[in-house]
Short mmCIF file of C-alpha atoms in Angstrom, two decimals:
data_model
loop_
_atom_site.label_atom_id
_atom_site.label_comp_id
_atom_site.label_asym_id
_atom_site.label_seq_id
_atom_site.Cartn_x
_atom_site.Cartn_y
_atom_site.Cartn_z
CA MET C 1 -9.85 -34.01 16.85
CA ALA C 2 -11.84 -31.03 18.02
CA SER C 3 -13.19 -30.60 21.55
CA TRP C 4 -16.82 -31.50 22.19
CA ASP C 5 -17.91 -27.86 22.36
CA SER C 6 -16.33 -26.81 19.05
CA LYS C 7 -18.20 -25.77 15.93
CA TYR C 8 -15.90 -28.08 13.96
CA GLU C 9 -15.55 -31.86 14.13
CA THR C 10 -11.93 -31.91 12.93
CA TYR C 11 -9.22 -29.35 12.15
CA ALA C 12 -6.64 -29.10 9.38
CA CYS C 13 -4.00 -28.36 12.06
CA ARG C 14 -2.82 -30.34 15.08
CA VAL C 15 -4.30 -28.72 18.19
CA ASP C 16 -3.88 -28.70 21.96
CA GLN C 17 -7.28 -29.26 23.56
CA SER C 18 -5.94 -28.09 26.93
CA GLN C 19 -5.37 -24.66 25.34
CA GLU C 20 -8.85 -24.17 23.86
CA ASP C 21 -8.09 -26.10 20.63
CA ARG C 22 -5.27 -23.74 19.70
CA SER C 23 -2.98 -24.94 16.92
CA VAL C 24 0.49 -26.23 17.78
CA GLU C 25 1.78 -25.61 14.23
CA ILE C 26 1.72 -22.83 11.61
CA PRO C 27 1.20 -24.26 8.09
CA LEU C 28 1.69 -20.95 6.29
CA PHE C 29 0.43 -22.09 2.89
CA SER C 30 -2.95 -23.21 4.20
CA MET C 31 -6.13 -21.09 4.30
CA ALA C 32 -8.21 -23.73 6.09
CA ARG C 33 -10.74 -22.60 8.68
CA PRO C 34 -10.57 -21.83 11.47
CA HIS C 35 -6.88 -21.60 12.39
CA MET C 36 -5.07 -20.57 9.23
CA ARG C 37 -8.00 -18.52 7.95
CA ALA C 38 -7.80 -16.52 11.17
CA PHE C 39 -4.01 -16.16 10.80
CA HIS C 40 -4.16 -14.83 7.24
CA PHE C 41 -7.18 -12.60 7.85
CA ALA C 42 -5.48 -11.18 10.96
CA TRP C 43 -2.42 -9.97 9.04
CA LEU C 44 -4.40 -8.95 5.94
CA THR C 45 -6.70 -6.78 8.06
CA PHE C 46 -3.69 -5.16 9.68
CA PHE C 47 -2.02 -4.75 6.27
CA PHE C 48 -4.96 -3.01 4.58
CA VAL C 49 -5.56 -0.73 7.56
CA PHE C 50 -1.90 0.32 7.59
CA LEU C 51 -2.00 0.82 3.83
CA ALA C 52 -4.85 3.30 4.33
CA TRP C 53 -3.42 4.86 7.51
CA PHE C 54 -0.04 5.67 5.96
CA SER C 55 -1.25 6.40 2.43
CA ILE C 56 -0.77 10.13 3.01
CA THR C 57 2.73 9.98 4.54
CA PRO C 58 4.72 9.88 1.25
CA LEU C 59 2.65 12.86 0.08
CA LEU C 60 3.14 15.09 3.12
CA SER C 61 5.69 17.32 1.39
CA GLU C 62 3.16 17.91 -1.42
CA VAL C 63 0.37 18.52 1.09
CA GLN C 64 2.59 20.99 2.93
CA LYS C 65 3.25 22.90 -0.27
CA SER C 66 -0.41 22.94 -1.41
CA LEU C 67 -1.83 24.02 1.95
CA ASP C 68 1.11 26.28 2.84
CA LEU C 69 1.78 24.48 6.13
CA THR C 70 4.67 25.02 8.52
CA LYS C 71 6.78 22.14 9.84
CA GLU C 72 5.00 22.47 13.20
CA GLN C 73 1.55 22.20 11.60
CA LEU C 74 2.62 19.17 9.58
CA TRP C 75 3.95 17.36 12.64
CA THR C 76 0.87 18.33 14.64
CA SER C 77 -1.17 16.34 12.12
CA SER C 78 1.23 13.41 12.54
CA ILE C 79 0.79 13.61 16.32
CA PHE C 80 -2.99 13.47 15.85
CA SER C 81 -2.52 10.53 13.48
CA VAL C 82 -0.79 8.35 16.06
CA ALA C 83 -2.91 9.69 18.95
CA GLY C 84 -6.02 8.41 17.18
CA GLY C 85 -5.15 4.85 18.11
CA LEU C 86 -4.05 5.56 21.69
CA VAL C 87 -7.44 5.21 23.38
CA THR C 88 -8.94 2.80 20.85
CA ARG C 89 -6.06 0.36 21.32
CA CYS C 90 -6.83 0.19 25.04
CA LEU C 91 -10.51 -0.44 24.25
CA ALA C 92 -9.93 -2.84 21.35
CA GLY C 93 -8.34 -5.41 23.67
CA PRO C 94 -11.26 -5.80 26.11
CA PHE C 95 -13.73 -5.62 23.22
CA CYS C 96 -11.88 -8.50 21.53
CA ASP C 97 -12.09 -10.51 24.76
CA ILE C 98 -15.85 -9.92 24.80
CA TYR C 99 -16.95 -9.80 21.13
CA GLY C 100 -14.09 -11.57 19.33
CA ALA C 101 -11.49 -10.26 16.89
CA ARG C 102 -13.61 -10.81 13.78
CA LEU C 103 -16.24 -8.15 14.54
CA ILE C 104 -13.76 -5.62 15.91
CA SER C 105 -11.45 -6.08 12.90
CA ALA C 106 -14.33 -5.48 10.50
CA ALA C 107 -15.37 -2.33 12.36
CA ILE C 108 -11.82 -0.94 12.26
CA LEU C 109 -11.47 -1.65 8.53
CA PHE C 110 -14.67 0.26 7.80
CA VAL C 111 -13.94 3.20 10.11
CA CYS C 112 -10.43 3.59 8.68
CA GLY C 113 -11.25 3.05 5.00
CA ILE C 114 -14.10 5.51 4.52
CA PRO C 115 -12.36 8.72 5.74
CA THR C 116 -9.18 7.77 3.84
CA MET C 117 -11.14 8.10 0.59
CA PHE C 118 -12.01 11.70 1.53
CA THR C 119 -8.39 12.82 2.02
CA GLY C 120 -8.61 15.05 -1.06
CA LEU C 121 -11.23 17.29 0.58
CA VAL C 122 -8.73 18.63 3.15
CA ASN C 123 -8.10 22.38 2.82
CA SER C 124 -6.47 23.44 6.11
CA SER C 125 -4.11 22.26 8.82
CA VAL C 126 -7.07 21.70 11.16
CA GLY C 127 -8.86 19.59 8.56
CA LEU C 128 -5.70 17.55 7.99
CA SER C 129 -5.28 16.91 11.73
CA VAL C 130 -8.93 15.89 12.19
CA LEU C 131 -8.81 13.55 9.20
CA ARG C 132 -5.60 11.89 10.38
CA LEU C 133 -7.02 11.58 13.91
CA ILE C 134 -10.01 9.60 12.60
CA VAL C 135 -7.96 7.45 10.24
CA GLY C 136 -5.50 6.87 13.09
CA ILE C 137 -8.16 4.79 14.85
CA GLY C 138 -6.98 2.13 12.43
CA GLY C 139 -3.89 1.72 14.59
CA SER C 140 -5.96 -0.49 16.88
CA ALA C 141 -6.00 -3.13 14.11
CA PHE C 142 -2.69 -4.22 15.57
CA VAL C 143 -4.44 -5.30 18.76
CA THR C 144 -7.08 -7.34 16.92
CA CYS C 145 -4.31 -8.95 14.86
CA GLN C 146 -2.32 -10.01 17.93
CA TYR C 147 -5.43 -11.14 19.80
CA TRP C 148 -6.61 -13.24 16.87
CA THR C 149 -3.29 -15.06 16.52
CA SER C 150 -2.75 -15.40 20.29
CA THR C 151 -6.12 -17.14 20.68
CA THR C 152 -5.53 -19.31 17.60
CA PHE C 153 -2.06 -20.71 18.38
CA THR C 154 -0.57 -22.22 21.54
CA MET C 155 1.76 -20.17 23.73
CA GLU C 156 4.76 -22.23 22.59
CA VAL C 157 4.43 -20.96 18.99
CA ALA C 158 2.58 -17.71 19.72
CA GLY C 159 5.77 -15.65 19.49
CA THR C 160 6.35 -16.74 15.90
CA ALA C 161 2.66 -16.51 14.92
CA ASN C 162 2.21 -13.07 16.47
CA ALA C 163 5.41 -11.76 14.94
CA LEU C 164 4.71 -13.07 11.44
CA ALA C 165 1.15 -11.72 11.40
CA ALA C 166 2.15 -8.34 12.84
CA GLY C 167 5.21 -8.08 10.60
CA TRP C 168 3.31 -8.79 7.41
CA GLY C 169 0.57 -6.44 8.57
CA ASN C 170 3.07 -3.69 9.32
CA LEU C 171 4.33 -4.13 5.79
CA GLY C 172 1.30 -2.08 4.74
CA GLY C 173 3.18 1.05 5.83
CA GLY C 174 6.07 0.26 3.49
CA VAL C 175 3.77 -0.71 0.63
CA ALA C 176 1.94 2.62 1.07
CA GLN C 177 5.21 4.46 0.40
CA ILE C 178 5.71 2.56 -2.87
CA LEU C 179 2.10 2.26 -4.03
CA VAL C 180 1.04 5.83 -3.27
CA GLY C 181 4.30 7.78 -3.34
CA THR C 182 6.19 6.07 -6.16
CA ILE C 183 3.41 4.60 -8.35
CA LEU C 184 0.01 6.30 -7.93
CA PHE C 185 1.23 9.85 -7.32
CA PRO C 186 3.38 10.15 -10.49
CA LEU C 187 0.80 8.15 -12.50
CA PHE C 188 -2.09 10.43 -11.52
CA LYS C 189 0.13 13.48 -12.03
CA LEU C 190 0.89 12.30 -15.58
CA ILE C 191 -2.80 11.69 -16.28
CA TYR C 192 -3.82 15.16 -15.08
CA LYS C 193 -0.95 16.79 -16.95
CA SER C 194 -2.00 15.01 -20.17
CA ALA C 195 -5.60 16.11 -19.63
CA GLY C 196 -4.47 19.74 -19.46
CA THR C 197 -6.30 20.59 -16.22
CA ALA C 198 -6.25 24.14 -14.90
CA MET C 199 -5.18 23.08 -11.39
CA ASP C 200 -1.67 21.98 -10.49
CA PRO C 201 -1.39 18.27 -11.54
CA ALA C 202 0.66 17.46 -8.41
CA GLU C 203 -2.06 18.84 -6.13
CA LEU C 204 -4.83 17.02 -8.00
CA SER C 205 -2.79 13.84 -7.79
CA TRP C 206 -2.33 13.79 -3.99
CA ARG C 207 -5.99 14.73 -3.56
CA THR C 208 -7.22 11.67 -5.48
CA CYS C 209 -4.74 8.81 -5.15
CA CYS C 210 -5.70 8.02 -1.52
CA ILE C 211 -9.11 6.85 -2.76
CA ILE C 212 -7.64 3.52 -3.86
CA PRO C 213 -6.18 2.32 -0.50
CA GLY C 214 -9.32 3.56 1.28
CA LEU C 215 -11.54 1.58 -1.09
CA ILE C 216 -9.48 -1.60 -0.66
CA CYS C 217 -9.68 -1.26 3.12
CA SER C 218 -13.46 -0.76 3.12
CA CYS C 219 -14.19 -3.67 0.77
CA PHE C 220 -12.21 -6.14 2.89
CA THR C 221 -14.62 -5.44 5.77
CA PHE C 222 -17.26 -7.71 4.27
CA VAL C 223 -14.78 -10.49 3.47
CA VAL C 224 -13.71 -10.66 7.12
CA LEU C 225 -17.29 -10.77 8.41
CA ARG C 226 -18.38 -13.47 6.01
CA HIS C 227 -15.45 -15.86 5.83
CA SER C 228 -13.74 -16.13 9.25
CA ASP C 229 -14.29 -17.22 12.87
CA ASP C 230 -13.73 -15.53 16.23
CA SER C 231 -11.93 -18.54 17.68
CA PRO C 232 -11.05 -22.15 16.80
CA LYS C 233 -14.28 -23.29 18.46
CA GLY C 234 -16.57 -20.81 16.71
CA ASN C 235 -17.98 -17.31 17.09
CA TYR C 236 -18.23 -15.74 20.54
CA ARG C 237 -21.81 -14.56 20.16
CA LYS C 238 -23.17 -18.05 19.60
CA ARG C 239 -20.95 -19.64 22.24
CA LYS C 240 -22.17 -17.14 24.85
CA ARG C 241 -25.77 -17.73 23.85
CA LEU C 242 -25.25 -21.47 24.44
CA GLY C 243 -23.61 -20.81 27.82
CA LEU C 244 -20.16 -21.96 26.72
CA MET C 245 -18.49 -18.64 27.52
CA GLN C 246 -18.88 -16.24 30.40
CA LYS C 247 -20.10 -12.69 29.86
CA ASP C 248 -17.90 -9.94 31.29
CA SER C 249 -17.63 -6.17 31.01
CA ALA C 250 -14.77 -4.37 29.27
CA MET C 251 -14.06 -2.40 32.46
CA HIS C 252 -13.61 -5.60 34.47
CA HIS C 253 -11.02 -6.84 31.98
CA LEU C 254 -9.16 -3.52 32.00
CA LYS C 255 -9.03 -3.42 35.78
CA ALA C 256 -7.57 -6.93 35.98
CA ALA C 257 -4.87 -6.24 33.37
CA VAL C 258 -3.65 -2.88 34.69
CA CYS C 259 -2.82 -4.37 38.11
CA ASP C 260 0.15 -6.30 36.68
CA HIS C 261 3.35 -4.22 36.68
CA ASN C 262 4.69 -6.30 33.76
CA THR C 263 1.96 -4.84 31.55
CA TRP C 264 3.33 -1.35 32.12
CA LEU C 265 6.96 -2.34 31.59
CA LEU C 266 6.09 -3.92 28.25
CA LEU C 267 3.97 -0.86 27.41
CA ILE C 268 7.02 1.40 27.83
CA GLN C 269 9.22 -0.94 25.83
CA TYR C 270 6.66 -1.24 23.07
CA GLY C 271 6.56 2.54 22.91
CA CYS C 272 10.29 2.38 22.16
CA CYS C 273 9.90 -0.04 19.25
CA PHE C 274 6.48 0.37 17.64
CA GLY C 275 6.41 4.03 18.64
CA VAL C 276 9.77 4.38 16.89
CA GLU C 277 8.36 2.63 13.82
CA LEU C 278 5.31 4.90 13.59
CA THR C 279 7.43 8.02 14.02
CA THR C 280 10.02 6.89 11.47
CA THR C 281 7.31 5.98 8.96
CA ASN C 282 5.98 9.54 9.27
CA ALA C 283 9.43 11.14 9.20
CA ALA C 284 11.53 9.08 6.78
CA ALA C 285 10.33 10.51 3.46
CA LEU C 286 10.48 14.08 4.80
CA TYR C 287 13.94 13.46 6.26
CA PHE C 288 15.45 12.07 3.06
CA LYS C 289 13.86 14.78 0.93
CA GLU C 290 15.17 17.60 3.13
CA GLU C 291 18.57 16.22 4.17
CA PHE C 292 19.60 14.78 0.80
CA GLU C 293 17.50 16.98 -1.53
CA LEU C 294 15.63 14.10 -3.19
CA SER C 295 12.37 14.18 -5.16
CA THR C 296 9.09 13.07 -3.56
CA GLU C 297 9.14 9.81 -5.55
CA SER C 298 12.78 8.97 -4.67
CA ALA C 299 12.38 9.85 -0.99
CA ALA C 300 9.26 7.66 -0.76
CA ALA C 301 11.06 4.74 -2.42
CA ILE C 302 13.99 4.93 0.02
CA ALA C 303 11.70 5.42 3.03
CA SER C 304 9.78 2.29 2.02
CA THR C 305 12.85 0.13 2.77
CA PHE C 306 12.15 0.72 6.47
CA GLY C 307 8.69 -0.82 6.14
CA TRP C 308 9.77 -3.63 3.81
CA MET C 309 11.93 -5.07 6.58
CA ASN C 310 8.65 -6.20 8.17
CA LEU C 311 8.54 -8.94 5.55
CA PHE C 312 10.85 -11.05 7.70
CA ALA C 313 12.37 -9.03 10.58
CA ARG C 314 9.44 -9.08 13.00
CA GLY C 315 8.80 -12.75 12.29
CA LEU C 316 12.48 -13.41 12.92
CA GLY C 317 12.27 -11.56 16.25
CA GLY C 318 9.33 -13.67 17.38
CA PHE C 319 10.91 -16.89 16.11
CA LEU C 320 14.17 -16.22 17.98
CA SER C 321 12.11 -15.45 21.09
CA ASP C 322 10.44 -18.87 20.76
CA VAL C 323 13.82 -20.54 20.19
CA SER C 324 15.23 -18.79 23.27
CA ASN C 325 12.22 -19.99 25.23
CA ALA C 326 12.81 -23.58 24.09
CA TYR C 327 16.39 -23.50 25.42
CA ARG C 328 16.21 -21.20 28.46
CA GLY C 329 12.51 -20.64 29.15
CA MET C 330 11.26 -17.14 29.97
CA ARG C 331 14.79 -16.07 30.88
CA GLY C 332 15.80 -16.77 27.28
CA ARG C 333 12.98 -14.57 25.98
CA LEU C 334 14.04 -11.74 28.28
CA VAL C 335 17.70 -11.96 27.22
CA TRP C 336 16.63 -11.62 23.58
CA GLN C 337 14.34 -8.73 24.55
CA PHE C 338 17.23 -6.90 26.19
CA VAL C 339 19.54 -7.43 23.18
CA CYS C 340 16.94 -6.21 20.67
CA PHE C 341 16.28 -2.91 22.43
CA ALA C 342 19.95 -2.22 23.17
CA LEU C 343 20.99 -2.73 19.53
CA GLU C 344 17.92 -0.92 18.18
CA GLY C 345 18.84 2.21 20.13
CA ALA C 346 22.50 2.01 19.10
CA PHE C 347 21.67 1.84 15.40
CA ILE C 348 19.12 4.68 15.61
CA CYS C 349 21.92 6.86 17.00
CA ALA C 350 24.17 5.69 14.16
CA PHE C 351 21.46 6.63 11.63
CA SER C 352 21.24 10.13 13.09
CA LYS C 353 24.97 10.62 12.48
CA ALA C 354 25.08 9.25 8.90
CA ASN C 355 26.16 11.98 6.46
CA SER C 356 26.08 10.07 3.16
CA LEU C 357 22.93 8.78 1.46
CA ALA C 358 24.32 5.23 1.24
CA GLY C 359 25.31 5.25 4.92
CA ALA C 360 21.89 6.56 5.94
CA ILE C 361 20.10 3.83 3.95
CA ILE C 362 22.26 1.07 5.47
CA ALA C 363 21.73 2.44 8.99
CA LEU C 364 17.98 2.80 8.36
CA MET C 365 17.65 -0.83 7.26
CA THR C 366 19.78 -2.08 10.16
CA PHE C 367 17.89 -0.24 12.87
CA SER C 368 14.63 -1.29 11.20
CA LEU C 369 15.76 -4.91 11.61
CA PHE C 370 16.02 -4.48 15.38
CA VAL C 371 12.89 -2.33 15.65
CA GLN C 372 10.82 -5.13 14.12
CA GLY C 373 12.75 -7.76 16.08
CA ALA C 374 11.96 -5.98 19.36
CA GLU C 375 8.27 -5.84 18.43
CA GLY C 376 8.24 -9.58 17.73
CA SER C 377 10.09 -10.29 20.95
CA THR C 378 7.69 -8.17 23.03
CA PHE C 379 4.62 -10.02 21.79
CA GLY C 380 6.37 -13.32 22.39
CA ILE C 381 6.14 -12.40 26.09
CA VAL C 382 2.64 -10.83 26.16
CA PRO C 383 0.63 -14.14 26.02
CA TYR C 384 2.31 -15.27 29.27
CA LEU C 385 1.17 -12.31 31.37
CA ASN C 386 -2.41 -13.54 31.68
CA PRO C 387 -3.68 -16.05 29.09
CA ASN C 388 -7.26 -15.35 30.18
CA LEU C 389 -7.01 -11.66 29.30
CA THR C 390 -4.91 -11.82 26.15
CA GLY C 391 -6.84 -9.12 24.30
CA THR C 392 -6.84 -6.66 27.16
CA VAL C 393 -3.12 -7.05 27.86
CA ALA C 394 -2.32 -6.81 24.14
CA GLY C 395 -4.45 -3.66 23.92
CA ILE C 396 -2.71 -1.90 26.80
CA VAL C 397 0.77 -2.88 25.60
CA GLY C 398 -0.19 -1.95 22.05
CA ALA C 399 -1.33 1.47 23.26
CA GLY C 400 2.25 2.00 24.38
CA GLY C 401 3.21 2.08 20.71
CA SER C 402 0.84 4.97 20.06
CA ALA C 403 1.93 6.74 23.26
CA GLY C 404 5.58 6.41 22.30
CA ALA C 405 4.83 7.72 18.82
CA VAL C 406 3.10 10.78 20.30
CA VAL C 407 6.11 11.55 22.52
CA PHE C 408 8.64 11.05 19.72
CA SER C 409 6.52 13.02 17.23
CA ILE C 410 6.50 15.99 19.61
CA MET C 411 10.31 15.77 19.66
CA PHE C 412 10.41 15.79 15.85
CA ARG C 413 8.01 18.73 15.79
CA GLN C 414 10.28 20.83 17.99
CA MET C 415 13.79 19.64 17.08
CA ASP C 416 16.05 19.23 14.11
CA TYR C 417 15.49 15.77 12.61
CA ARG C 418 19.02 14.51 13.32
CA ILE C 419 18.87 15.57 16.98
CA ALA C 420 15.41 14.03 17.38
CA PHE C 421 16.60 10.70 15.93
CA PHE C 422 19.59 10.71 18.31
CA TYR C 423 17.48 11.29 21.43
CA MET C 424 15.00 8.65 20.26
CA GLY C 425 17.91 6.19 20.04
CA VAL C 426 19.12 7.06 23.54
CA ALA C 427 15.62 6.55 24.99
CA THR C 428 15.33 3.18 23.25
CA THR C 429 18.67 1.98 24.59
CA CYS C 430 17.64 2.98 28.12
CA SER C 431 14.37 1.03 27.78
CA SER C 432 16.32 -2.22 27.36
CA VAL C 433 17.12 -2.09 31.10
CA LEU C 434 13.41 -2.59 31.90
CA SER C 435 13.78 -6.24 30.83
CA ILE C 436 15.50 -6.85 34.18
CA PHE C 437 12.31 -5.96 36.08
CA ILE C 438 9.91 -8.14 34.06
CA TRP C 439 9.05 -10.90 36.49
CA ILE C 440 6.08 -13.10 35.54
CA VAL C 441 4.52 -15.34 38.17
CA GLY C 442 5.51 -18.96 37.58
CA TYR C 443 8.50 -18.11 35.36
CA GLU C 444 12.12 -17.09 35.84
CA GLY C 445 13.16 -13.48 35.41
CA LEU C 446 16.35 -12.21 33.81
CA PHE C 447 18.22 -12.28 37.13
CA PHE C 448 15.54 -13.62 39.46
CA LYS C 449 14.50 -17.15 40.32
CA ARG C 450 11.13 -18.64 39.49
CA ARG C 451 8.21 -17.15 41.40
CA MET C 452 5.95 -19.56 43.26
CA PRO C 453 3.46 -21.35 40.94
CA GLN C 454 0.79 -21.36 43.66
CA LEU C 455 0.86 -17.55 43.56
CA ARG C 456 0.16 -17.74 39.84
CA ALA C 457 -2.82 -20.01 40.47
CA LYS C 458 -4.11 -17.64 43.14
CA GLN C 459 -3.68 -14.68 40.78
CA GLU C 460 -5.51 -16.39 37.92
CA ASN C 461 -8.38 -17.46 40.17
CA THR C 462 -9.14 -13.80 40.83
CA LYS C 463 -9.53 -13.05 37.13
CA THR C 464 -12.44 -14.01 34.95
CA SER C 465 -11.75 -16.11 31.86
CA PRO C 466 -13.39 -15.11 28.56
CA GLN C 467 -12.82 -18.64 27.26
CA THR C 468 -14.79 -21.81 28.03
CA ASP C 469 -14.89 -22.45 31.77
CA ALA C 470 -14.24 -26.14 32.46
CA SER C 471 -16.43 -25.89 35.55
CA LEU C 472 -19.40 -25.16 33.32
CA SER C 473 -19.14 -28.49 31.50
CA HIS C 474 -21.12 -30.41 34.12
CA GLU C 475 -23.90 -27.81 34.00
CA ILE C 476 -24.31 -27.88 30.20
CA GLU C 477 -26.06 -30.70 28.46
CA LEU C 478 -23.78 -32.18 25.79
CA PRO C 479 -25.24 -31.16 22.41
CA SER C 480 -26.30 -34.00 20.13
CA GLU C 481 -24.53 -32.35 17.19
CA ARG C 482 -21.72 -29.86 16.70
CA LEU C 483 -22.29 -26.17 17.31
CA GLY C 484 -23.59 -24.40 14.23
CA ARG C 485 -24.56 -27.69 12.57
#
């Protein structure tokens, strides 16, 4: 049964009314509104945005040749690409708390899709950097994805839900390598060669094949707006109009979230997993082409294996975090967090030392497994920091991914690829130690005892909830029929 203030009378999923009608289960093969529709639209939005965002990465060697770019200029554009989402990720969280994930997701899809279709108009390094900066705003789709699933499923299963949605969404980066680099690029090149065009067929191909992922991304905007809900109980705009939700400013939400030291520890750790993923996605095809003298198509195909691990690895990381929580509580989640980052860093270092193509591929897939696992583990912890500010916390932590990618991209711009990978691995291993200092009020730490629950209550009373305030129920006349009916 749905709560009295819900738009719906019944749900297709079992829900916990004490957690705002969030679902306690994840029936993956259902598309029923509102819970499973939100789940699938969350990861599909993320997927299509990443498909557009990384559509140019398998073509960077061709772009470099056509525009006569240096390695430094190429990596400057990659830095701008990941920097584009740095600020918008911080803003996307509070905006989700206020306006809901549906509207923000639609806006990101549109803003990312349109400029992607104009990739072929780039004629200079400055133009490439500006274009990738704008498209990089799409990186904030991760925040809307995690917010949507966190407010749709209970905290007990949020780790699995967040990890599955984010993992399948991240898969867009791997699909971009295959779709654009291995399928569209050679197909368009063949078409232009057969047509006998005066321009170089390879250049014409990279200038036109990004239209397709950009178009897909833009079209999905209208599907999200029309066929999904902000929350299990309905859309935020209507609920606020009826007085069922409080109205707060984005700045108020940001201020409340940044005061928790756990937010910053998870931000640094997320920079060492998602930041690693973004950097590797940008570097992998270039690395394999240069180090092992492969063709653009072959390098893109091998690089895609890194992204394809998202199909299950991030979901596995979140699932194991939930399992650890079931057995050992928050301490179990933190142990798994520590293990993921330690092994991730170790295998990145191993990848940097691999001299054979087969060894490099095996190391790449192994460290990808722990990269995605660490991401899933991190967002198994995020919903516990402050359930009332889920979007804001997710946005700040998510911005750590972009910040980490900027730092690591600067390393790759200045250093030899093997050396840069090694130092990235060392930094990741060191970040595992931060798990010791994550100490959430009301829960046990890795080596510390449970903090006093009354302190947690005091902390939460100082923060404004974007969800339905139970104290408002006596002030609101019970509607004679369901909201929206």
